[in-house]
Short mmCIF file of C-alpha atoms in Angstrom, two decimals:
data_model
loop_
_atom_site.label_atom_id
_atom_site.label_comp_id
_atom_site.label_asym_id
_atom_site.label_seq_id
_atom_site.Cartn_x
_atom_site.Cartn_y
_atom_site.Cartn_z
CA UNK A 1 -63.89 332.80 32.41
CA UNK A 2 -66.32 335.50 31.32
CA UNK A 3 -67.91 338.66 32.66
CA UNK A 4 -70.99 340.60 31.65
CA UNK A 5 -72.91 343.54 33.13
CA UNK A 6 -76.67 343.10 33.39
CA UNK A 7 -79.45 345.26 34.86
CA UNK A 8 -79.93 344.53 38.54
CA UNK A 9 -83.47 345.56 39.38
CA UNK A 10 -85.90 342.67 39.77
CA UNK A 11 -89.05 342.54 37.70
CA UNK A 12 -90.36 339.46 39.46
CA UNK A 13 -91.64 338.69 42.93
CA UNK A 14 -89.30 337.53 45.71
CA UNK A 15 -89.53 333.89 46.71
CA UNK A 16 -91.18 332.99 50.01
CA UNK A 17 -88.96 334.14 52.86
CA UNK A 18 -88.09 332.05 55.89
CA UNK A 19 -88.33 333.65 59.34
CA UNK A 20 -85.63 336.25 59.95
CA UNK A 21 -83.06 335.94 62.71
CA UNK A 22 -80.29 334.36 60.67
CA UNK A 23 -76.62 335.10 60.47
CA UNK A 24 -74.36 336.04 57.64
CA UNK A 25 -70.68 335.48 56.94
CA UNK A 26 -69.23 337.27 53.97
CA UNK A 27 -65.66 336.69 52.89
CA UNK A 28 -63.76 336.89 49.62
CA UNK A 29 -60.26 337.04 48.33
CA UNK A 30 -58.14 336.83 45.65
CA UNK A 31 -46.67 323.79 48.20
CA UNK A 32 -47.74 322.04 51.29
CA UNK A 33 -48.56 318.69 52.83
CA UNK A 34 -50.59 316.19 50.79
CA UNK A 35 -53.23 316.15 53.53
CA UNK A 36 -53.89 319.43 55.34
CA UNK A 37 -54.32 319.73 59.07
CA UNK A 38 -57.26 321.53 60.62
CA UNK A 39 -57.86 325.25 60.87
CA UNK A 40 -58.97 326.59 64.22
CA UNK A 41 -62.72 327.17 64.29
CA UNK A 42 -63.80 330.73 64.93
CA UNK A 43 -67.03 331.73 66.55
CA UNK A 44 -69.69 332.43 63.92
CA UNK A 45 -71.38 335.78 64.44
CA UNK A 46 -75.11 336.13 63.82
CA UNK A 47 -77.18 339.19 63.01
CA UNK A 48 -80.86 339.53 62.04
CA UNK A 49 -80.97 339.42 58.25
CA UNK A 50 -83.26 338.48 55.36
CA UNK A 51 -82.44 335.05 54.00
CA UNK A 52 -81.04 334.03 50.61
CA UNK A 53 -84.50 333.83 49.01
CA UNK A 54 -85.09 337.51 49.74
CA UNK A 55 -81.83 338.62 48.13
CA UNK A 56 -82.30 336.28 45.17
CA UNK A 57 -85.64 337.99 44.59
CA UNK A 58 -83.81 341.34 44.31
CA UNK A 59 -81.96 340.19 41.16
CA UNK A 60 -83.49 340.82 37.75
CA UNK A 61 -84.85 338.04 35.59
CA UNK A 62 -82.18 338.98 33.02
CA UNK A 63 -79.42 338.20 35.52
CA UNK A 64 -81.01 334.91 36.52
CA UNK A 65 -81.57 333.87 32.91
CA UNK A 66 -78.01 334.74 31.94
CA UNK A 67 -76.56 332.80 34.89
CA UNK A 68 -78.60 329.70 34.06
CA UNK A 69 -77.58 329.92 30.41
CA UNK A 70 -73.91 330.01 31.42
CA UNK A 71 -73.81 327.39 34.22
CA UNK A 72 -77.00 325.37 33.78
CA UNK A 73 -79.72 324.71 36.37
CA UNK A 74 -78.55 325.51 39.90
CA UNK A 75 -77.09 322.60 41.85
CA UNK A 76 -76.36 324.86 44.85
CA UNK A 77 -76.75 328.61 45.32
CA UNK A 78 -76.98 331.49 47.70
CA UNK A 79 -77.64 335.22 47.54
CA UNK A 80 -76.87 337.84 50.15
CA UNK A 81 -76.38 341.53 50.87
CA UNK A 82 -73.06 342.60 49.33
CA UNK A 83 -70.52 343.78 51.90
CA UNK A 84 -69.46 346.93 50.00
CA UNK A 85 -72.66 347.95 48.22
CA UNK A 86 -75.31 349.19 50.64
CA UNK A 87 -78.64 347.35 50.34
CA UNK A 88 -77.65 345.56 47.12
CA UNK A 89 -77.37 341.81 46.54
CA UNK A 90 -74.82 339.46 45.07
CA UNK A 91 -75.31 335.79 44.22
CA UNK A 92 -73.26 332.61 43.86
CA UNK A 93 -74.60 329.76 41.71
CA UNK A 94 -72.99 326.36 41.22
CA UNK A 95 -74.31 324.60 38.14
CA UNK A 96 -73.28 321.48 36.24
CA UNK A 97 -71.52 323.68 33.67
CA UNK A 98 -69.80 326.28 35.84
CA UNK A 99 -69.68 328.56 38.85
CA UNK A 100 -71.24 332.05 38.52
CA UNK A 101 -70.66 334.92 40.95
CA UNK A 102 -72.50 338.21 40.52
CA UNK A 103 -71.26 341.52 41.89
CA UNK A 104 -73.29 344.75 42.10
CA UNK A 105 -71.84 347.65 40.11
CA UNK A 106 -72.86 351.08 38.80
CA UNK A 107 -72.21 351.60 35.09
CA UNK A 108 -71.02 354.77 33.37
CA UNK A 109 -74.62 355.95 33.04
CA UNK A 110 -75.26 355.67 36.77
CA UNK A 111 -77.43 352.57 36.39
CA UNK A 112 -77.25 349.72 38.89
CA UNK A 113 -76.03 346.52 37.24
CA UNK A 114 -74.67 343.11 38.16
CA UNK A 115 -71.31 341.95 36.80
CA UNK A 116 -71.39 338.18 36.30
CA UNK A 117 -68.10 336.26 36.61
CA UNK A 118 -68.22 332.69 35.30
CA UNK A 119 -65.73 329.88 35.78
CA UNK A 120 -66.82 327.36 33.09
CA UNK A 121 -66.33 323.66 33.84
CA UNK A 122 -64.90 320.92 31.72
CA UNK A 123 -68.01 318.96 30.60
CA UNK A 124 -69.10 316.27 33.06
CA UNK A 125 -66.27 317.09 35.49
CA UNK A 126 -68.49 318.13 38.42
CA UNK A 127 -68.28 315.41 41.09
CA UNK A 128 -69.55 315.25 44.65
CA UNK A 129 -69.07 313.38 47.90
CA UNK A 130 -71.18 313.31 51.06
CA UNK A 131 -69.41 314.16 54.33
CA UNK A 132 -71.09 313.47 57.67
CA UNK A 133 -69.95 314.10 61.22
CA UNK A 134 -71.71 312.53 64.19
CA UNK A 135 -72.19 314.54 67.39
CA UNK A 136 -71.38 311.57 69.62
CA UNK A 137 -67.65 311.48 68.90
CA UNK A 138 -64.95 314.15 68.50
CA UNK A 139 -63.65 314.60 65.00
CA UNK A 140 -60.49 312.63 64.25
CA UNK A 141 -57.60 314.66 62.85
CA UNK A 142 -56.57 314.15 59.26
CA UNK A 143 -53.14 313.30 60.62
CA UNK A 144 -54.58 309.87 61.47
CA UNK A 145 -54.75 309.21 57.72
CA UNK A 146 -51.00 309.71 57.35
CA UNK A 147 -48.38 307.24 58.62
CA UNK A 148 -45.80 309.03 60.76
CA UNK A 149 -42.75 307.90 62.64
CA UNK A 150 -42.53 308.25 66.38
CA UNK A 151 -42.05 311.84 67.43
CA UNK A 152 -43.19 313.34 64.10
CA UNK A 153 -45.39 316.40 64.30
CA UNK A 154 -48.89 316.32 62.77
CA UNK A 155 -49.35 318.35 59.58
CA UNK A 156 -50.04 322.03 60.10
CA UNK A 157 -53.10 323.74 58.72
CA UNK A 158 -52.42 324.83 55.12
CA UNK A 159 -51.30 328.42 54.65
CA UNK A 160 -53.43 329.25 51.65
CA UNK A 161 -54.13 332.79 50.49
CA UNK A 162 -57.26 333.15 52.64
CA UNK A 163 -58.33 335.70 55.20
CA UNK A 164 -58.29 334.70 58.84
CA UNK A 165 -62.09 334.92 58.79
CA UNK A 166 -62.32 332.40 55.96
CA UNK A 167 -59.86 330.07 57.67
CA UNK A 168 -62.00 330.34 60.80
CA UNK A 169 -65.12 329.41 58.84
CA UNK A 170 -63.32 326.41 57.36
CA UNK A 171 -62.26 325.42 60.87
CA UNK A 172 -65.89 324.79 61.79
CA UNK A 173 -66.23 322.10 59.12
CA UNK A 174 -65.49 318.40 59.54
CA UNK A 175 -61.86 317.69 58.75
CA UNK A 176 -62.71 315.59 55.71
CA UNK A 177 -64.60 318.56 54.25
CA UNK A 178 -61.65 320.88 54.94
CA UNK A 179 -59.40 318.43 53.12
CA UNK A 180 -61.69 318.08 50.09
CA UNK A 181 -62.05 321.85 49.75
CA UNK A 182 -58.36 322.75 50.09
CA UNK A 183 -56.23 319.88 48.79
CA UNK A 184 -56.39 320.95 45.09
CA UNK A 185 -54.77 324.27 46.08
CA UNK A 186 -51.85 322.96 48.14
CA UNK A 187 -49.49 322.74 45.18
CA UNK A 188 -48.89 325.19 42.35
CA UNK A 189 -52.51 326.28 41.90
CA UNK A 190 -53.34 329.44 43.88
CA UNK A 191 -56.86 330.33 44.99
CA UNK A 192 -58.16 333.20 42.86
CA UNK A 193 -61.44 333.96 44.61
CA UNK A 194 -63.63 332.52 47.34
CA UNK A 195 -66.70 333.24 49.44
CA UNK A 196 -68.70 331.79 52.29
CA UNK A 197 -72.22 332.27 53.63
CA UNK A 198 -74.25 330.83 56.46
CA UNK A 199 -77.76 331.38 57.79
CA UNK A 200 -79.46 330.30 60.99
CA UNK A 201 -78.19 330.39 64.54
CA UNK A 202 -75.44 328.79 66.63
CA UNK A 203 -77.48 325.64 67.24
CA UNK A 204 -78.97 325.18 63.76
CA UNK A 205 -77.44 326.61 60.59
CA UNK A 206 -76.98 326.09 56.87
CA UNK A 207 -73.64 326.90 55.24
CA UNK A 208 -72.29 327.34 51.70
CA UNK A 209 -68.74 328.14 50.56
CA UNK A 210 -66.42 327.75 47.60
CA UNK A 211 -62.75 328.09 46.62
CA UNK A 212 -61.83 328.75 42.97
CA UNK A 213 -58.53 328.62 41.09
CA UNK A 214 -57.47 328.59 37.45
CA UNK A 215 -57.91 324.81 37.15
CA UNK A 216 -60.27 323.74 39.95
CA UNK A 217 -63.39 324.83 41.82
CA UNK A 218 -64.37 323.25 45.14
CA UNK A 219 -67.71 323.91 46.82
CA UNK A 220 -69.45 322.67 49.96
CA UNK A 221 -72.96 323.06 51.28
CA UNK A 222 -74.62 321.53 54.29
CA UNK A 223 -76.35 321.71 57.63
CA UNK A 224 -74.96 321.86 61.17
CA UNK A 225 -76.62 321.22 64.51
CA UNK A 226 -74.78 322.07 67.72
CA UNK A 227 -76.22 321.98 71.25
CA UNK A 228 -75.76 325.27 73.10
CA UNK A 229 -72.36 325.58 74.75
CA UNK A 230 -70.86 322.63 72.86
CA UNK A 231 -67.43 322.75 71.21
CA UNK A 232 -67.76 322.93 67.38
CA UNK A 233 -65.77 319.71 67.00
CA UNK A 234 -68.77 317.86 68.47
CA UNK A 235 -71.27 319.37 66.02
CA UNK A 236 -73.38 317.16 63.78
CA UNK A 237 -72.79 317.94 60.10
CA UNK A 238 -74.26 316.72 56.84
CA UNK A 239 -72.40 318.21 53.89
CA UNK A 240 -72.04 317.69 50.17
CA UNK A 241 -68.58 318.55 48.80
CA UNK A 242 -68.21 319.27 45.08
CA UNK A 243 -65.17 319.54 42.82
CA UNK A 244 -64.93 320.43 39.13
CA UNK A 245 -62.22 321.12 36.56
CA UNK A 246 -62.20 324.62 35.09
CA UNK A 247 -62.16 324.80 31.28
CA UNK A 248 -59.16 326.78 30.02
#
């Protein structure tokens, strides 16, 4: 893992911006069953906000160049307004060689900078799987994948070190995606940091999120459609779930 402070101000032009009217979720944080149960989905709040292309355009070319040098060309990414720094961006970039997360700071000279945290990957360890959920059938609980005797209770949702907001975001995902994201952290490996972001509206949204520990990073990105007034378990999802080993 590495960190470096780089000037924040952009010297380039922002990328083309999609129409505003999106929504933003920002969350971060610091032994169980082999297959986790489902978290309860929380309602996703939406506020008018510039999209990820706008906030990416607020980062300097030095930051972008440094991130690409550390993690390689972006496989998935997002940028957003940071929750503690007024009107300043942060970014998350998943590359073939690592996961980079930038955080806005002010250095000792009063200059605005971006601290870049990198979780480097073991070479060629980044793998992915496609997860789809059809809107025509309710999602089937992961408990159906586990043989149980009569009267046994289904597995509870994993009690990982996540905020209730993050658990609620996870609860909106198909159960297979929840499993792929969380299973590496159900044993002795704690989650060290995590974030989530979505943009769109209740009926049509894009979502990105990751969980990172000392040995593993999991990441998911995808698109959801949900008719107005429909329970989230009947949403249509198309997601790509990633997992990589962290180099130690």
